Amino acid sequence: MKEPRRGYWCECWTESLTEQQRPALVASFDAYMAPQADRWVAVTLRTISSALDADASDAAWEWLYDGRIETRRALLRRDPCTVSITHEDVRITWTIRPVIFLQLLHRQGVELPQCAYVFKPHATD
């Protein structure tokens, strides 16, 4: 079995500021180096910046030019980071957390436990 590997778990959440709804997970990404983690946020912000309102676009570009450096430094120290912008009535938040990824064993040629054959997925409506 391979040794566990350090990395970063990245998530993007949206949250309505006007409606009583739970935040929604929009995307997630596993990164193995700090530059991969902050690049994921940077690429996303650059991609959506033209569709954001003026204040949100300014906040996005401020992070891209100034905040990204601090985020990278924090990640290199293995500190968790959060980047948030608010577009109209929606808050978009990216979180990056240091994690240890456990290597999974390959199951080919290995008999599964008996409970695996009993499992029946629930129907979704």
PDB file of C-alpha atoms in Angstrom:
ATOM      1  CA  MET A   1       0.000   0.000   0.000  1.00  0.00           C
ATOM      2  CA  LYS A   2       1.268   3.448  -0.892  1.00  0.00           C
ATOM      3  CA  GLU A   3       1.932   6.082   1.735  1.00  0.00           C
ATOM      4  CA  PRO A   4      -0.665   8.830   2.350  1.00  0.00           C
ATOM      5  CA  ARG A   5      -0.056  11.958   0.288  1.00  0.00           C
ATOM      6  CA  ARG A   6      -0.425  15.569   1.396  1.00  0.00           C
ATOM      7  CA  GLY A   7      -2.598  17.829  -0.673  1.00  0.00           C
ATOM      8  CA  TYR A   8      -5.489  20.294  -0.616  1.00  0.00           C
ATOM      9  CA  TRP A   9      -9.240  19.792  -0.805  1.00  0.00           C
ATOM     10  CA  CYS A  10     -10.893  22.668  -2.654  1.00  0.00           C
ATOM     11  CA  GLU A  11     -14.608  23.451  -2.761  1.00  0.00           C
ATOM     12  CA  CYS A  12     -16.801  26.135  -4.294  1.00  0.00           C
ATOM     13  CA  TRP A  13     -20.071  26.959  -2.520  1.00  0.00           C
ATOM     14  CA  THR A  14     -22.886  29.354  -3.354  1.00  0.00           C
ATOM     15  CA  GLU A  15     -25.264  30.845  -0.827  1.00  0.00           C
ATOM     16  CA  SER A  16     -28.312  33.038  -1.320  1.00  0.00           C
ATOM     17  CA  LEU A  17     -28.257  36.095   0.912  1.00  0.00           C
ATOM     18  CA  THR A  18     -32.002  36.697   0.551  1.00  0.00           C
ATOM     19  CA  GLU A  19     -33.525  33.218   0.773  1.00  0.00           C
ATOM     20  CA  GLN A  20     -33.406  30.765   3.652  1.00  0.00           C
ATOM     21  CA  GLN A  21     -31.615  27.978   1.839  1.00  0.00           C
ATOM     22  CA  ARG A  22     -28.609  25.926   2.718  1.00  0.00           C
ATOM     23  CA  PRO A  23     -25.383  26.733   0.854  1.00  0.00           C
ATOM     24  CA  ALA A  24     -24.951  24.586  -2.255  1.00  0.00           C
ATOM     25  CA  LEU A  25     -21.755  22.819  -3.223  1.00  0.00           C
ATOM     26  CA  VAL A  26     -21.051  23.746  -6.839  1.00  0.00           C
ATOM     27  CA  ALA A  27     -17.681  22.087  -7.424  1.00  0.00           C
ATOM     28  CA  SER A  28     -14.792  20.369  -5.691  1.00  0.00           C
ATOM     29  CA  PHE A  29     -11.208  19.689  -6.667  1.00  0.00           C
ATOM     30  CA  ASP A  30      -8.310  17.743  -5.228  1.00  0.00           C
ATOM     31  CA  ALA A  31      -4.932  19.432  -5.585  1.00  0.00           C
ATOM     32  CA  TYR A  32      -1.570  17.996  -4.641  1.00  0.00           C
ATOM     33  CA  MET A  33       0.365  21.284  -4.568  1.00  0.00           C
ATOM     34  CA  ALA A  34      -0.442  24.798  -3.355  1.00  0.00           C
ATOM     35  CA  PRO A  35      -0.104  26.316  -6.860  1.00  0.00           C
ATOM     36  CA  GLN A  36      -2.739  23.888  -8.189  1.00  0.00           C
ATOM     37  CA  ALA A  37      -5.149  24.856  -5.429  1.00  0.00           C
ATOM     38  CA  ASP A  38      -4.954  28.622  -5.814  1.00  0.00           C
ATOM     39  CA  ARG A  39      -4.827  28.307  -9.618  1.00  0.00           C
ATOM     40  CA  TRP A  40      -8.201  26.536  -9.508  1.00  0.00           C
ATOM     41  CA  VAL A  41      -9.730  29.577  -7.795  1.00  0.00           C
ATOM     42  CA  ALA A  42      -7.870  32.015 -10.064  1.00  0.00           C
ATOM     43  CA  VAL A  43      -9.019  30.343 -13.290  1.00  0.00           C
ATOM     44  CA  THR A  44     -12.600  30.284 -12.062  1.00  0.00           C
ATOM     45  CA  LEU A  45     -12.537  33.948 -11.039  1.00  0.00           C
ATOM     46  CA  ARG A  46     -11.048  35.009 -14.370  1.00  0.00           C
ATOM     47  CA  THR A  47     -13.664  32.953 -16.201  1.00  0.00           C
ATOM     48  CA  ILE A  48     -16.669  34.448 -14.401  1.00  0.00           C
ATOM     49  CA  SER A  49     -15.394  37.997 -13.788  1.00  0.00           C
ATOM     50  CA  SER A  50     -17.006  39.467 -16.915  1.00  0.00           C
ATOM     51  CA  ALA A  51     -20.426  38.174 -15.803  1.00  0.00           C
ATOM     52  CA  LEU A  52     -20.184  39.627 -12.286  1.00  0.00           C
ATOM     53  CA  ASP A  53     -21.572  42.962 -11.167  1.00  0.00           C
ATOM     54  CA  ALA A  54     -19.021  45.789 -10.851  1.00  0.00           C
ATOM     55  CA  ASP A  55     -18.343  45.346  -7.111  1.00  0.00           C
ATOM     56  CA  ALA A  56     -17.939  41.578  -7.365  1.00  0.00           C
ATOM     57  CA  SER A  57     -15.704  41.917 -10.417  1.00  0.00           C
ATOM     58  CA  ASP A  58     -13.521  44.445  -8.573  1.00  0.00           C
ATOM     59  CA  ALA A  59     -13.280  42.083  -5.586  1.00  0.00           C
ATOM     60  CA  ALA A  60     -12.336  39.203  -7.887  1.00  0.00           C
ATOM     61  CA  TRP A  61      -9.562  41.169  -9.588  1.00  0.00           C
ATOM     62  CA  GLU A  62      -8.327  42.527  -6.248  1.00  0.00           C
ATOM     63  CA  TRP A  63      -7.845  38.954  -5.027  1.00  0.00           C
ATOM     64  CA  LEU A  64      -6.214  37.961  -8.327  1.00  0.00           C
ATOM     65  CA  TYR A  65      -3.666  40.797  -8.082  1.00  0.00           C
ATOM     66  CA  ASP A  66      -3.097  41.080  -4.326  1.00  0.00           C
ATOM     67  CA  GLY A  67      -4.914  38.420  -2.313  1.00  0.00           C
ATOM     68  CA  ARG A  68      -3.653  35.485  -4.305  1.00  0.00           C
ATOM     69  CA  ILE A  69      -0.115  36.037  -3.020  1.00  0.00           C
ATOM     70  CA  GLU A  70      -1.284  35.840   0.598  1.00  0.00           C
ATOM     71  CA  THR A  71      -3.412  32.798  -0.192  1.00  0.00           C
ATOM     72  CA  ARG A  72      -0.422  31.017  -1.715  1.00  0.00           C
ATOM     73  CA  ARG A  73       1.742  31.850   1.308  1.00  0.00           C
ATOM     74  CA  ALA A  74      -0.932  30.534   3.670  1.00  0.00           C
ATOM     75  CA  LEU A  75      -1.266  27.326   1.665  1.00  0.00           C
ATOM     76  CA  LEU A  76       2.487  26.786   1.723  1.00  0.00           C
ATOM     77  CA  ARG A  77       2.244  27.044   5.547  1.00  0.00           C
ATOM     78  CA  ARG A  78      -0.589  24.462   5.242  1.00  0.00           C
ATOM     79  CA  ASP A  79      -3.171  26.918   6.583  1.00  0.00           C
ATOM     80  CA  PRO A  80      -6.762  26.708   5.281  1.00  0.00           C
ATOM     81  CA  CYS A  81      -7.936  29.583   3.067  1.00  0.00           C
ATOM     82  CA  THR A  82     -11.229  31.083   1.994  1.00  0.00           C
ATOM     83  CA  VAL A  83     -11.961  33.413  -0.925  1.00  0.00           C
ATOM     84  CA  SER A  84     -15.439  34.973  -1.134  1.00  0.00           C
ATOM     85  CA  ILE A  85     -17.163  37.402  -3.447  1.00  0.00           C
ATOM     86  CA  THR A  86     -20.746  38.621  -3.436  1.00  0.00           C
ATOM     87  CA  HIS A  87     -22.578  38.999  -6.735  1.00  0.00           C
ATOM     88  CA  GLU A  88     -25.977  40.646  -6.335  1.00  0.00           C
ATOM     89  CA  ASP A  89     -27.670  38.462  -3.685  1.00  0.00           C
ATOM     90  CA  VAL A  90     -25.366  35.430  -3.970  1.00  0.00           C
ATOM     91  CA  ARG A  91     -22.171  34.796  -2.045  1.00  0.00           C
ATOM     92  CA  ILE A  92     -19.665  32.561  -3.827  1.00  0.00           C
ATOM     93  CA  THR A  93     -17.038  31.031  -1.547  1.00  0.00           C
ATOM     94  CA  TRP A  94     -14.009  28.941  -2.399  1.00  0.00           C
ATOM     95  CA  THR A  95     -12.413  27.002   0.439  1.00  0.00           C
ATOM     96  CA  ILE A  96      -9.020  25.337   0.340  1.00  0.00           C
ATOM     97  CA  ARG A  97      -8.027  23.006   3.171  1.00  0.00           C
ATOM     98  CA  PRO A  98      -4.849  21.006   3.631  1.00  0.00           C
ATOM     99  CA  VAL A  99      -5.612  17.287   3.770  1.00  0.00           C
ATOM    100  CA  ILE A 100      -3.937  13.931   3.667  1.00  0.00           C
ATOM    101  CA  PHE A 101      -5.144  11.774   0.792  1.00  0.00           C
ATOM    102  CA  LEU A 102      -5.247   8.082   1.568  1.00  0.00           C
ATOM    103  CA  GLN A 103      -4.384   5.752  -1.289  1.00  0.00           C
ATOM    104  CA  LEU A 104      -7.114   3.249  -2.030  1.00  0.00           C
ATOM    105  CA  LEU A 105      -6.287  -0.322  -2.858  1.00  0.00           C
ATOM    106  CA  HIS A 106      -7.052  -1.581  -6.313  1.00  0.00           C
ATOM    107  CA  ARG A 107     -10.004  -4.002  -6.128  1.00  0.00           C
ATOM    108  CA  GLN A 108      -9.421  -5.890  -9.351  1.00  0.00           C
ATOM    109  CA  GLY A 109      -9.293  -9.595  -8.672  1.00  0.00           C
ATOM    110  CA  VAL A 110     -10.349  -9.163  -5.040  1.00  0.00           C
ATOM    111  CA  GLU A 111     -13.636 -10.588  -3.861  1.00  0.00           C
ATOM    112  CA  LEU A 112     -15.951  -7.961  -2.409  1.00  0.00           C
ATOM    113  CA  PRO A 113     -17.508  -8.486   1.033  1.00  0.00           C
ATOM    114  CA  GLN A 114     -20.917 -10.176   1.033  1.00  0.00           C
ATOM    115  CA  CYS A 115     -22.709  -6.934   2.003  1.00  0.00           C
ATOM    116  CA  ALA A 116     -21.688  -5.380  -1.342  1.00  0.00           C
ATOM    117  CA  TYR A 117     -23.992  -7.800  -3.150  1.00  0.00           C
ATOM    118  CA  VAL A 118     -26.933  -7.080  -0.820  1.00  0.00           C
ATOM    119  CA  PHE A 119     -26.845  -3.286  -1.347  1.00  0.00           C
ATOM    120  CA  LYS A 120     -29.792  -1.883  -3.310  1.00  0.00           C
ATOM    121  CA  PRO A 121     -29.660   1.825  -4.182  1.00  0.00           C
ATOM    122  CA  HIS A 122     -32.722   3.907  -3.259  1.00  0.00           C
ATOM    123  CA  ALA A 123     -34.844   5.239  -6.083  1.00  0.00           C
ATOM    124  CA  THR A 124     -34.603   8.999  -6.497  1.00  0.00           C
ATOM    125  CA  ASP A 125     -37.605  11.105  -7.400  1.00  0.00           C
TER     126      ASP A 125
END
